[in-house]
Coordinates of C-alpha atoms in Angstrom, one line a residue:
M9 CA 185.4 80.8 89.2
P10 CA 185.7 84.2 89.2
A11 CA 189.0 85.7 91.1
N12 CA 186.8 87.9 93.6
T13 CA 185.2 84.4 94.6
I14 CA 186.1 83.9 98.6
V15 CA 187.6 80.8 98.8
S16 CA 188.6 80.6 102.7
V17 CA 187.6 82.5 105.8
T18 CA 189.2 81.7 108.8
C19 CA 189.6 82.9 112.5
I20 CA 192.9 82.9 114.3
P21 CA 192.8 83.6 118.2
L22 CA 195.0 86.7 118.6
R23 CA 196.2 87.1 123.0
L24 CA 199.0 89.3 123.4
P25 CA 200.4 89.0 127.1
F26 CA 200.8 92.3 128.5
H27 CA 202.0 94.0 131.6
H28 CA 201.3 96.9 133.1
W29 CA 203.5 97.6 136.1
S30 CA 201.5 96.5 138.3
P31 CA 199.7 93.0 139.4
S32 CA 197.6 91.6 136.6
P33 CA 194.1 93.2 137.0
L34 CA 190.9 91.1 137.5
F35 CA 188.4 89.8 135.5
A36 CA 185.5 87.8 136.1
G37 CA 187.5 87.2 139.4
R38 CA 190.5 85.9 137.9
P39 CA 193.8 87.8 136.5
R40 CA 193.9 88.5 133.4
D41 CA 197.6 88.8 131.6
K42 CA 196.3 88.3 128.1
L43 CA 194.3 91.0 125.5
D44 CA 192.0 89.1 123.3
S45 CA 190.7 89.3 119.7
A46 CA 191.0 87.8 116.7
L47 CA 192.4 88.0 113.5
V48 CA 190.1 87.1 110.8
R49 CA 191.8 86.0 107.2
V50 CA 190.1 86.1 104.1
Q51 CA 191.3 84.8 100.7
T52 CA 189.6 84.8 97.1
E53 CA 190.4 82.6 94.3
D54 CA 193.0 84.4 92.6
G55 CA 194.9 84.3 95.4
T56 CA 194.1 87.8 97.5
V57 CA 194.9 87.7 101.2
A58 CA 192.6 90.3 103.4
W59 CA 192.7 90.8 107.1
G60 CA 189.7 91.9 109.7
E61 CA 189.5 91.4 113.3
S62 CA 186.7 90.4 115.8
Y63 CA 186.3 90.9 119.8
C64 CA 186.8 87.5 121.2
V65 CA 185.9 86.6 124.7
E66 CA 186.5 83.3 124.6
P67 CA 189.3 81.8 121.9
R68 CA 188.0 78.4 122.1
A69 CA 184.5 79.7 120.9
L70 CA 184.8 82.0 118.2
P71 CA 186.9 79.5 115.6
A72 CA 184.0 77.2 116.0
I73 CA 181.6 80.0 115.3
F74 CA 183.5 80.7 111.5
E75 CA 184.2 77.3 110.7
T76 CA 180.6 76.3 111.0
L77 CA 178.2 79.5 110.5
I78 CA 180.4 82.5 108.9
A79 CA 182.6 80.4 106.4
P80 CA 180.0 78.4 105.1
L81 CA 177.8 81.2 104.2
A82 CA 180.5 83.5 102.9
C83 CA 183.1 80.8 100.8
G84 CA 181.8 80.9 97.2
R85 CA 180.1 84.1 97.3
D86 CA 181.3 87.3 95.3
A87 CA 183.0 89.3 97.9
D88 CA 181.8 92.3 95.8
D89 CA 178.3 91.4 96.5
D90 CA 176.3 94.4 98.5
T91 CA 173.9 91.7 99.9
L92 CA 176.6 89.5 101.2
L93 CA 176.9 90.6 104.7
P94 CA 173.6 92.2 105.0
G95 CA 172.1 88.5 104.0
M96 CA 174.4 86.7 106.6
Q97 CA 173.1 88.9 109.1
R98 CA 169.4 88.2 108.9
T99 CA 169.9 84.5 108.4
L100 CA 171.8 84.5 111.6
H101 CA 169.8 87.5 113.5
N102 CA 167.8 84.5 115.1
L103 CA 171.4 83.9 117.0
G104 CA 171.7 87.0 118.7
R105 CA 171.6 90.8 117.6
S106 CA 174.9 91.0 119.9
G107 CA 177.6 88.7 121.5
P108 CA 179.8 86.5 119.4
V109 CA 178.3 86.0 116.2
V110 CA 177.5 89.3 115.6
H111 CA 181.2 90.0 116.4
A112 CA 182.5 87.5 113.9
L113 CA 180.6 89.2 111.2
A114 CA 182.4 92.5 112.6
G115 CA 185.6 90.7 111.6
L116 CA 184.4 89.5 108.2
D117 CA 183.0 93.0 107.4
I118 CA 186.3 94.7 108.3
A119 CA 188.2 91.9 106.3
L120 CA 186.0 93.1 103.2
W121 CA 186.8 96.6 103.2
D122 CA 190.2 95.6 102.9
L123 CA 189.8 93.7 100.3
R124 CA 187.9 95.9 98.3
A125 CA 190.7 98.2 98.8
K126 CA 193.4 96.7 97.8
R127 CA 191.7 95.1 95.0
A128 CA 191.6 98.5 94.0
G129 CA 194.9 99.2 94.8
V130 CA 193.8 102.1 97.2
P131 CA 194.4 102.6 100.8
L132 CA 190.9 101.9 102.3
Y133 CA 190.9 105.9 103.7
E134 CA 189.7 106.5 99.7
L135 CA 186.5 104.0 99.7
L136 CA 185.4 106.8 103.1
G137 CA 185.7 109.5 100.3
G138 CA 189.4 110.5 101.2
K139 CA 190.9 111.3 104.2
R140 CA 191.1 114.7 105.7
R141 CA 194.4 114.4 107.8
E142 CA 197.8 113.0 107.4
R143 CA 198.3 111.6 111.2
V144 CA 196.1 111.2 113.8
R145 CA 197.0 112.1 117.8
V146 CA 196.6 109.1 120.4
Y147 CA 195.9 109.2 123.8
A148 CA 197.3 106.7 126.4
S149 CA 194.3 105.0 127.8
L150 CA 195.5 103.1 131.2
L151 CA 194.0 99.9 132.2
Q152 CA 192.4 99.9 135.7
Y153 CA 194.9 100.6 139.1
Y154 CA 191.8 100.7 141.4
G155 CA 192.7 104.2 142.5
N156 CA 196.2 103.6 143.8
A157 CA 197.7 106.9 143.7
E158 CA 201.5 106.0 143.4
R159 CA 200.9 103.7 140.2
L160 CA 198.4 106.2 139.0
D161 CA 201.2 108.6 139.1
A162 CA 204.0 106.5 138.1
V163 CA 202.2 105.4 134.9
T164 CA 200.9 108.8 133.8
T165 CA 204.1 110.1 133.9
R166 CA 205.6 107.2 132.3
A167 CA 203.3 108.1 128.9
L168 CA 203.5 111.5 129.0
N169 CA 207.2 111.1 128.9
E170 CA 206.6 108.9 125.9
G171 CA 204.9 111.6 124.1
Y172 CA 201.4 111.5 124.5
T173 CA 199.5 114.4 125.6
E174 CA 196.3 112.9 126.5
I175 CA 195.1 110.6 128.9
K176 CA 192.6 108.1 129.7
L177 CA 191.6 106.3 132.9
H178 CA 189.7 103.1 133.8
E179 CA 188.8 104.4 137.5
R180 CA 185.5 105.1 139.3
T181 CA 186.5 107.8 141.7
A182 CA 187.5 111.4 142.0
D183 CA 190.4 110.8 144.2
A184 CA 191.9 108.5 140.8
L185 CA 191.3 111.5 138.7
A186 CA 192.6 113.8 141.5
A187 CA 195.8 111.7 141.5
V188 CA 196.2 112.0 137.8
R189 CA 195.2 115.4 137.5
R190 CA 198.3 115.9 140.1
S191 CA 200.6 114.0 137.6
T192 CA 199.5 115.9 134.2
G193 CA 199.2 119.3 135.6
P194 CA 196.0 122.0 133.9
G195 CA 195.5 121.3 130.5
V196 CA 195.8 118.0 129.9
P197 CA 192.5 115.9 128.8
I198 CA 192.0 113.4 131.0
M199 CA 188.9 111.1 130.1
V200 CA 187.6 109.0 132.9
D201 CA 186.2 105.3 131.4
T202 CA 184.0 104.0 134.4
N203 CA 182.8 100.6 132.6
C204 CA 179.0 101.0 134.0
A205 CA 179.7 102.0 137.1
W206 CA 176.5 103.6 138.7
L207 CA 173.0 103.3 138.7
P208 CA 171.0 106.0 137.5
G209 CA 170.7 107.2 141.0
E210 CA 174.3 107.6 141.6
A211 CA 175.6 108.7 138.8
E212 CA 175.3 112.7 139.0
A213 CA 176.9 112.9 142.6
A214 CA 179.8 111.1 141.7
I215 CA 180.3 113.0 138.4
E216 CA 179.9 115.8 140.3
A217 CA 182.5 115.0 142.8
M218 CA 185.3 114.3 139.7
R219 CA 184.5 118.3 138.6
P220 CA 187.0 120.1 140.3
H221 CA 189.2 117.8 139.0
D222 CA 188.3 119.0 134.8
P223 CA 187.3 115.5 133.5
F224 CA 187.3 115.7 129.2
W225 CA 184.7 113.0 129.2
I226 CA 182.7 110.4 131.6
E227 CA 182.5 107.5 129.5
E228 CA 179.8 104.3 130.2
P229 CA 178.7 106.3 133.5
L230 CA 175.1 103.9 133.4
W231 CA 174.2 100.6 134.2
P232 CA 172.5 99.6 132.3
P233 CA 174.5 101.1 129.0
E234 CA 171.7 100.4 126.8
D235 CA 169.3 102.9 129.0
D236 CA 169.4 106.2 126.7
R237 CA 166.8 107.9 128.2
A238 CA 168.8 107.9 131.8
L239 CA 171.5 108.9 129.8
A240 CA 170.0 112.0 128.5
R241 CA 168.8 112.8 132.1
L242 CA 172.3 112.8 133.3
K243 CA 173.9 114.6 130.4
D244 CA 171.0 117.5 131.2
A245 CA 172.1 117.3 134.9
C246 CA 175.5 116.9 134.8
G247 CA 177.2 119.6 132.2
I248 CA 180.1 117.4 131.7
P249 CA 180.5 115.4 128.3
L250 CA 179.1 111.6 128.3
A251 CA 180.8 109.1 125.9
V252 CA 179.1 106.0 125.2
G253 CA 179.0 102.9 123.0
E254 CA 181.6 100.2 123.4
N255 CA 178.7 98.5 125.2
A256 CA 175.9 99.0 122.6
A257 CA 174.0 96.1 121.4
S258 CA 173.7 97.4 117.9
A259 CA 174.6 100.2 116.0
T260 CA 170.9 100.6 116.0
D261 CA 171.2 101.6 119.7
L262 CA 174.2 104.1 118.9
E263 CA 172.3 105.9 116.0
R264 CA 169.4 106.8 118.6
V265 CA 172.0 107.9 120.7
V266 CA 172.9 110.8 118.3
D267 CA 169.5 111.2 116.9
T268 CA 168.4 112.0 120.6
E269 CA 171.8 114.1 121.1
A270 CA 171.9 111.6 124.5
A271 CA 175.9 112.1 124.8
Q272 CA 178.4 114.4 123.4
Y273 CA 180.2 111.5 122.0
V274 CA 179.7 107.5 120.5
Q275 CA 181.9 105.2 120.5
P276 CA 181.8 102.3 117.7
S277 CA 183.5 99.6 118.2
V278 CA 184.7 98.3 114.4
I279 CA 185.3 94.8 115.8
K280 CA 182.1 94.3 117.2
L281 CA 180.1 96.4 114.9
G282 CA 182.1 96.2 112.0
L283 CA 183.3 99.1 109.9
T284 CA 180.5 99.5 107.6
A285 CA 178.1 100.1 110.7
A286 CA 181.1 102.5 112.5
W287 CA 181.2 104.4 109.6
R288 CA 177.7 104.9 108.8
I289 CA 177.5 106.3 112.5
A290 CA 180.3 108.7 111.9
Q291 CA 178.6 110.0 108.8
K292 CA 174.9 110.4 110.9
C293 CA 177.6 112.4 113.5
A294 CA 178.6 114.9 110.8
D295 CA 176.9 118.2 111.0
T296 CA 175.9 117.2 114.4
R297 CA 176.7 118.2 118.4
V298 CA 177.6 114.4 118.6
V299 CA 180.9 113.2 117.9
C300 CA 182.1 109.8 116.5
A301 CA 185.2 108.9 118.9
P302 CA 185.8 105.3 118.3
Q303 CA 186.6 102.8 121.0
V304 CA 189.9 100.9 119.8
A305 CA 191.2 98.5 122.8
F306 CA 192.4 96.3 120.5
F307 CA 195.7 96.2 118.5
G308 CA 195.0 94.2 115.2
P309 CA 193.3 94.9 112.0
G310 CA 190.2 96.6 113.9
Y311 CA 192.8 99.3 115.1
L312 CA 194.0 100.0 111.8
A313 CA 190.3 100.2 110.7
S314 CA 189.5 102.6 113.1
L315 CA 192.5 104.5 112.2
H316 CA 191.0 105.0 108.5
L317 CA 187.8 106.3 109.8
I318 CA 189.1 108.8 112.3
A319 CA 191.1 110.0 109.1
A320 CA 188.5 110.3 106.9
Q321 CA 185.2 111.1 109.1
Q322 CA 184.3 114.8 109.5
A323 CA 185.5 115.2 113.5
E324 CA 188.8 115.3 114.5
V325 CA 189.6 113.3 117.2
S326 CA 192.1 111.5 119.0
L327 CA 192.5 107.4 118.8
E328 CA 192.6 105.5 121.6
R329 CA 196.0 102.8 122.8
L330 CA 195.7 100.7 125.8
Y331 CA 198.8 102.0 127.4
V332 CA 200.4 98.7 128.3
E333 CA 203.6 96.6 127.9
L334 CA 202.9 94.1 125.0
A335 CA 204.7 90.5 124.1
H336 CA 204.3 91.5 120.5
V337 CA 203.6 94.8 119.1
P338 CA 201.3 94.8 116.2
Y339 CA 202.5 96.7 113.4
G340 CA 205.0 97.8 115.8
R341 CA 207.4 98.4 112.5
S342 CA 204.7 99.6 109.8
V343 CA 202.3 101.8 111.4
P344 CA 204.0 102.9 114.5
I345 CA 202.8 105.3 117.0
Q346 CA 205.6 107.8 118.1
D347 CA 205.3 110.6 120.1
G348 CA 201.5 110.1 120.4
W349 CA 201.2 110.5 117.5
V350 CA 200.1 107.6 114.3
D351 CA 200.8 108.4 110.5
V352 CA 197.9 107.2 108.3
P353 CA 199.2 104.8 105.7
D354 CA 199.2 105.1 102.5
A355 CA 199.4 101.6 101.4
P356 CA 196.2 99.6 99.8
G357 CA 194.0 98.3 101.9
L358 CA 194.1 98.9 105.8
G359 CA 197.8 99.3 104.8
A360 CA 199.8 96.9 106.3
D361 CA 198.9 92.9 107.0
P362 CA 199.3 91.3 110.3
E363 CA 203.2 90.2 111.4
A364 CA 204.0 86.4 110.1
E365 CA 204.1 85.5 113.9
L366 CA 200.4 86.9 114.4
A367 CA 199.0 85.2 111.0
E368 CA 200.7 82.0 112.0
G369 CA 199.1 82.0 115.2
R370 CA 201.8 81.9 117.3
Y371 CA 199.8 84.2 120.0
S372 CA 197.2 82.1 119.9
S373 CA 196.5 80.3 123.2

């Protein structure tokens, strides 16, 4: 069997307990105290191990998808075969063009990039044409505090004291933005992620109320998120930059936003779309008025893949970091964030492998 033949593909749920200095936020009506994704481990015949990461909304479901669908199609194939992923995507397309199967394929895609770079003995950014910057600024992405001004002030001040110079909120009101602007003072970029808060007829007035507090961008303003015609109308009407992409059903949706310039920023998530698609979107943005600013609300190999993408793409943007206290910080020693910056790793592949406690599944439940 050739050395680069895939012999195993496994999925390891990654459930990181966290605290954000406030009662647990709610998700689907229940307190949320873990941040979920899944590690994807790929091994070839010669013993090389590579890593990816998939979005994981249900840690019992994704391993089953890998076991019954992904691994049988990938094992026995040449990892360098350019038709491997596209063929799997077409074979599985009738199971949905978005959702857990697509997310599983995204994790496999990241692992195959890691594998190719490791076998070539180069950092992943070299496969993307080389790095344009040695380090990347990181912004503190706060979880939702439901407009509580005291908590917003405390957490914002904490982040600023740790060296972060840019802040993102997951809030929906002008009052919440005003509270954080009082904490930061003028000049500090503040992004506002509303998580698809408004219907098209509601968004313009809500954004206008935020204008006096100088938001850097308004993220995911509309429901439904795939209504790019309404998005384009809002962009023309509100005059404040808009950012979309985390909830894109497919890479094609984001490519259409770039083509029509319906928003100023597009935000592909590599653990939902894969690095191949995210890099294609970043290249499509080059020399346009649309900027690729990946969504990075995760901590595993997808975080490193996003870092390499940002290091290699034309536009300089900051890397998102969910600002929480984790029970375990992946790559906290190997690729640390310090004073609001992260150095681009130069080791082969993604630059670091998950620590043993993650690879062994100690945070899988």
